[in-house]
mmCIF file of C-alpha atoms in Angstrom:
data_model
loop_
_atom_site.group_PDB
_atom_site.id
_atom_site.type_symbol
_atom_site.label_atom_id
_atom_site.label_comp_id
_atom_site.label_asym_id
_atom_site.label_seq_id
_atom_site.Cartn_x
_atom_site.Cartn_y
_atom_site.Cartn_z
ATOM 1 C CA ALA A 1 -0.016 23.819 -1.602
ATOM 2 C CA GLY A 2 0.383 24.064 2.180
ATOM 3 C CA ARG A 3 -2.149 21.371 2.991
ATOM 4 C CA LEU A 4 0.282 18.838 4.376
ATOM 5 C CA ASP A 5 -0.291 19.006 8.142
ATOM 6 C CA ARG A 6 0.870 15.368 8.915
ATOM 7 C CA PRO A 7 3.760 13.436 7.547
ATOM 8 C CA CYS A 8 3.483 11.010 4.591
ATOM 9 C CA LEU A 9 4.833 7.489 4.903
ATOM 10 C CA VAL A 10 6.390 5.483 2.092
ATOM 11 C CA VAL A 11 6.938 1.763 2.748
ATOM 12 C CA CYS A 12 9.104 0.060 0.189
ATOM 13 C CA PRO A 13 11.476 -2.874 -0.267
ATOM 14 C CA THR A 14 14.956 -2.280 1.089
ATOM 15 C CA SER A 15 16.367 -2.352 -2.427
ATOM 16 C CA VAL A 16 14.387 0.628 -3.656
ATOM 17 C CA GLY A 17 14.795 2.892 -0.562
ATOM 18 C CA PRO A 18 17.828 4.613 -2.001
ATOM 19 C CA ASN A 19 15.935 5.372 -5.139
ATOM 20 C CA TRP A 20 13.019 6.952 -3.186
ATOM 21 C CA ARG A 21 15.557 9.146 -1.273
ATOM 22 C CA ALA A 22 17.249 10.206 -4.528
ATOM 23 C CA GLU A 23 13.906 10.973 -6.257
ATOM 24 C CA ALA A 24 12.622 12.912 -3.265
ATOM 25 C CA THR A 25 15.780 14.950 -3.192
ATOM 26 C CA ARG A 26 15.640 15.597 -6.972
ATOM 27 C CA PHE A 27 11.987 16.501 -7.301
ATOM 28 C CA ALA A 28 10.862 17.693 -3.828
ATOM 29 C CA GLN A 29 13.880 19.378 -2.104
ATOM 30 C CA GLN A 30 11.496 21.530 -0.060
ATOM 31 C CA LEU A 31 10.158 18.509 1.756
ATOM 32 C CA HIS A 32 11.719 17.542 5.044
ATOM 33 C CA LEU A 33 12.697 13.890 4.394
ATOM 34 C CA LEU A 34 13.260 11.419 7.138
ATOM 35 C CA ALA A 35 14.642 8.011 6.097
ATOM 36 C CA LEU A 36 14.240 5.408 8.889
ATOM 37 C CA HIS A 37 16.977 2.972 8.090
ATOM 38 C CA GLY A 38 19.732 1.225 9.902
ATOM 39 C CA PRO A 39 20.447 0.430 13.561
ATOM 40 C CA GLU A 40 20.509 4.021 14.680
ATOM 41 C CA ARG A 41 17.008 4.808 13.260
ATOM 42 C CA ALA A 42 15.395 4.783 16.704
ATOM 43 C CA ARG A 43 17.161 8.093 17.420
ATOM 44 C CA ALA A 44 14.970 9.654 14.702
ATOM 45 C CA PHE A 45 11.656 8.469 15.969
ATOM 46 C CA GLY A 46 11.092 11.763 17.800
ATOM 47 C CA ASP A 47 11.464 13.607 14.446
ATOM 48 C CA ILE A 48 8.660 11.703 12.684
ATOM 49 C CA ALA A 49 5.848 14.173 13.391
ATOM 50 C CA ALA A 50 7.902 17.124 12.089
ATOM 51 C CA ALA A 51 8.862 15.394 8.807
ATOM 52 C CA ASP A 52 7.020 15.820 5.546
ATOM 53 C CA LEU A 53 8.022 12.492 4.125
ATOM 54 C CA VAL A 54 9.086 9.369 6.150
ATOM 55 C CA LEU A 55 10.654 6.405 4.291
ATOM 56 C CA THR A 56 10.817 2.929 5.729
ATOM 57 C CA THR A 57 10.987 -0.561 4.525
ATOM 58 C CA TYR A 58 8.662 -3.594 4.958
ATOM 59 C CA PRO A 59 11.035 -5.475 7.265
ATOM 60 C CA LEU A 60 11.549 -2.330 9.404
ATOM 61 C CA LEU A 61 7.840 -1.567 9.564
ATOM 62 C CA LEU A 62 7.361 -4.839 11.322
ATOM 63 C CA ARG A 63 10.124 -3.931 13.827
ATOM 64 C CA ASP A 64 9.024 -0.271 14.327
ATOM 65 C CA GLY A 65 5.245 -0.969 14.092
ATOM 66 C CA ASP A 66 4.390 0.424 17.495
ATOM 67 C CA VAL A 67 6.061 3.764 16.709
ATOM 68 C CA LEU A 68 4.547 4.072 13.269
ATOM 69 C CA LEU A 69 1.092 3.031 14.405
ATOM 70 C CA ALA A 70 1.106 5.806 16.959
ATOM 71 C CA GLN A 71 1.509 8.443 14.201
ATOM 72 C CA ASP A 72 -1.407 9.872 12.212
ATOM 73 C CA TRP A 73 -0.369 10.028 8.532
ATOM 74 C CA HIS A 74 -1.602 12.219 5.722
ATOM 75 C CA LEU A 75 -0.695 9.575 3.141
ATOM 76 C CA VAL A 76 0.657 6.072 3.248
ATOM 77 C CA VAL A 77 2.162 4.718 0.037
ATOM 78 C CA LEU A 78 3.002 1.065 -0.341
ATOM 79 C CA ASP A 79 5.645 0.592 -3.101
ATOM 80 C CA GLU A 80 5.818 -2.916 -4.513
ATOM 81 C CA ALA A 81 2.581 -3.535 -2.741
ATOM 82 C CA GLN A 82 2.562 -7.176 -3.561
ATOM 83 C CA ALA A 83 4.273 -7.477 -0.102
ATOM 84 C CA ILE A 84 0.717 -7.361 1.287
ATOM 85 C CA LYS A 85 -0.884 -9.790 -1.078
ATOM 86 C CA ASN A 86 -1.514 -12.267 1.681
ATOM 87 C CA PRO A 87 -4.141 -10.944 4.155
ATOM 88 C CA LEU A 88 -2.960 -13.345 6.867
ATOM 89 C CA THR A 89 0.628 -11.992 7.208
ATOM 90 C CA LYS A 90 1.679 -9.685 9.995
ATOM 91 C CA ILE A 91 2.792 -7.008 7.546
ATOM 92 C CA THR A 92 -0.634 -6.894 5.880
ATOM 93 C CA GLN A 93 -2.447 -6.653 9.176
ATOM 94 C CA LEU A 94 -0.072 -3.919 10.366
ATOM 95 C CA VAL A 95 -0.397 -1.684 7.299
ATOM 96 C CA CYS A 96 -4.208 -1.975 7.570
ATOM 97 C CA GLN A 97 -3.996 -0.519 11.089
ATOM 98 C CA LEU A 98 -2.026 2.597 10.016
ATOM 99 C CA ASN A 99 -4.132 5.754 10.426
ATOM 100 C CA ALA A 100 -3.988 7.704 7.161
ATOM 101 C CA ARG A 101 -6.249 10.079 5.290
ATOM 102 C CA CYS A 102 -5.113 8.674 1.960
ATOM 103 C CA ARG A 103 -3.619 5.382 0.860
ATOM 104 C CA LEU A 104 -1.941 4.184 -2.371
ATOM 105 C CA CYS A 105 -0.668 0.956 -3.548
ATOM 106 C CA LEU A 106 2.005 0.795 -6.280
ATOM 107 C CA SER A 107 2.721 -2.499 -7.952
ATOM 108 C CA GLY A 108 3.935 -3.787 -11.298
ATOM 109 C CA THR A 109 2.318 -7.119 -10.520
ATOM 110 C CA PRO A 110 -0.914 -6.537 -8.686
ATOM 111 C CA ILE A 111 -2.203 -10.091 -9.128
ATOM 112 C CA GLU A 112 0.294 -12.896 -9.363
ATOM 113 C CA ASN A 113 -1.575 -15.976 -8.267
ATOM 114 C CA HIS A 114 -5.325 -15.362 -7.526
ATOM 115 C CA LEU A 115 -8.039 -12.654 -6.947
ATOM 116 C CA GLY A 116 -7.569 -12.902 -3.184
ATOM 117 C CA GLU A 117 -4.507 -10.757 -3.624
ATOM 118 C CA LEU A 118 -6.636 -7.991 -4.983
ATOM 119 C CA TRP A 119 -8.863 -8.236 -1.961
ATOM 120 C CA SER A 120 -5.862 -7.774 0.302
ATOM 121 C CA TYR A 121 -4.798 -4.572 -1.480
ATOM 122 C CA PHE A 122 -8.308 -3.102 -1.128
ATOM 123 C CA ALA A 123 -8.536 -4.152 2.497
ATOM 124 C CA PHE A 124 -5.700 -1.656 2.992
ATOM 125 C CA LEU A 125 -6.826 0.901 0.445
ATOM 126 C CA MET A 126 -10.614 1.010 1.074
ATOM 127 C CA PRO A 127 -11.660 -1.303 3.874
ATOM 128 C CA GLY A 128 -15.100 -2.780 3.216
ATOM 129 C CA LEU A 129 -15.291 -1.907 -0.483
ATOM 130 C CA LEU A 130 -15.081 -5.644 -1.379
ATOM 131 C CA GLY A 131 -16.691 -6.983 1.761
ATOM 132 C CA THR A 132 -15.000 -9.367 4.056
ATOM 133 C CA HIS A 133 -12.449 -11.839 2.732
ATOM 134 C CA LYS A 134 -15.043 -14.611 3.030
ATOM 135 C CA GLN A 135 -17.659 -12.552 1.243
ATOM 136 C CA PHE A 136 -15.262 -11.664 -1.522
ATOM 137 C CA GLY A 137 -14.446 -15.328 -2.033
ATOM 138 C CA ARG A 138 -18.149 -16.258 -2.231
ATOM 139 C CA LEU A 139 -19.230 -13.317 -4.423
ATOM 140 C CA PHE A 140 -16.292 -12.924 -6.760
ATOM 141 C CA GLN A 141 -13.234 -15.159 -6.335
ATOM 142 C CA THR A 142 -14.862 -18.548 -6.529
ATOM 143 C CA PRO A 143 -17.380 -17.634 -9.247
ATOM 144 C CA ILE A 144 -14.676 -16.045 -11.422
ATOM 145 C CA GLU A 145 -11.777 -18.399 -10.879
ATOM 146 C CA LYS A 146 -13.624 -21.725 -10.638
ATOM 147 C CA ARG A 147 -16.615 -21.183 -12.845
ATOM 148 C CA GLY A 148 -15.431 -18.473 -15.217
ATOM 149 C CA ASP A 149 -18.437 -16.293 -14.400
ATOM 150 C CA ARG A 150 -18.066 -13.324 -16.767
ATOM 151 C CA LYS A 151 -20.994 -11.484 -15.144
ATOM 152 C CA ARG A 152 -19.305 -11.520 -11.658
ATOM 153 C CA GLN A 153 -16.010 -10.590 -13.319
ATOM 154 C CA SER A 154 -17.761 -7.545 -15.004
ATOM 155 C CA VAL A 155 -19.263 -6.516 -11.694
ATOM 156 C CA LEU A 156 -15.828 -6.612 -10.042
ATOM 157 C CA VAL A 157 -14.158 -4.715 -12.833
ATOM 158 C CA SER A 158 -16.843 -2.045 -12.751
ATOM 159 C CA ARG A 159 -16.459 -1.670 -8.974
ATOM 160 C CA LEU A 160 -12.657 -1.322 -9.098
ATOM 161 C CA ARG A 161 -12.110 0.563 -12.309
ATOM 162 C CA PRO A 162 -12.347 4.058 -10.800
ATOM 163 C CA PHE A 163 -9.551 3.144 -8.263
ATOM 164 C CA ILE A 164 -6.989 1.552 -10.596
ATOM 165 C CA LEU A 165 -4.488 3.488 -12.729
ATOM 166 C CA ARG A 166 -2.678 1.188 -15.173
ATOM 167 C CA ARG A 167 0.346 2.307 -17.038
ATOM 168 C CA THR A 168 1.191 0.366 -20.155
ATOM 169 C CA LYS A 169 4.678 -0.048 -21.598
ATOM 170 C CA ALA A 170 3.606 2.051 -24.491
ATOM 171 C CA ALA A 171 2.467 4.890 -22.197
ATOM 172 C CA VAL A 172 5.691 4.818 -20.320
ATOM 173 C CA ALA A 173 7.767 4.900 -23.554
#
């Protein structure tokens, strides 16, 4: 639609990078795709601003963080977003610093262990929506997980429902 005036960044596990490249080539041939991969990727850093879609991986994001933080992004997509489920890791802290107009998390397993993981996703997606990590623990995580507080669970579900799209196996089929 001609509104893309900054590049979009997709961060994914190394194993799905080739699939992102193939799908972008298949469905969006008109986009200038820049895949940051391999030992020669630093040569492409100067091309980032002119790209429409930049692909990188979580391990390379850590290595190339200074370059990627310096860029303003239209959209940042985290594929297999469970990579940021721990708010104390360097990768989570780094992605939260990326300057982007829009942010998306894609995950087949959004919560694996506890509600704190959900807070971590929303710290990236919509900073402040769920309060600080400590506030979230006090207002939601502890009451829901330790006391089975259905009222607090209902409040949390209501707050997040507009921002979560869930595909079921039946819908995919």
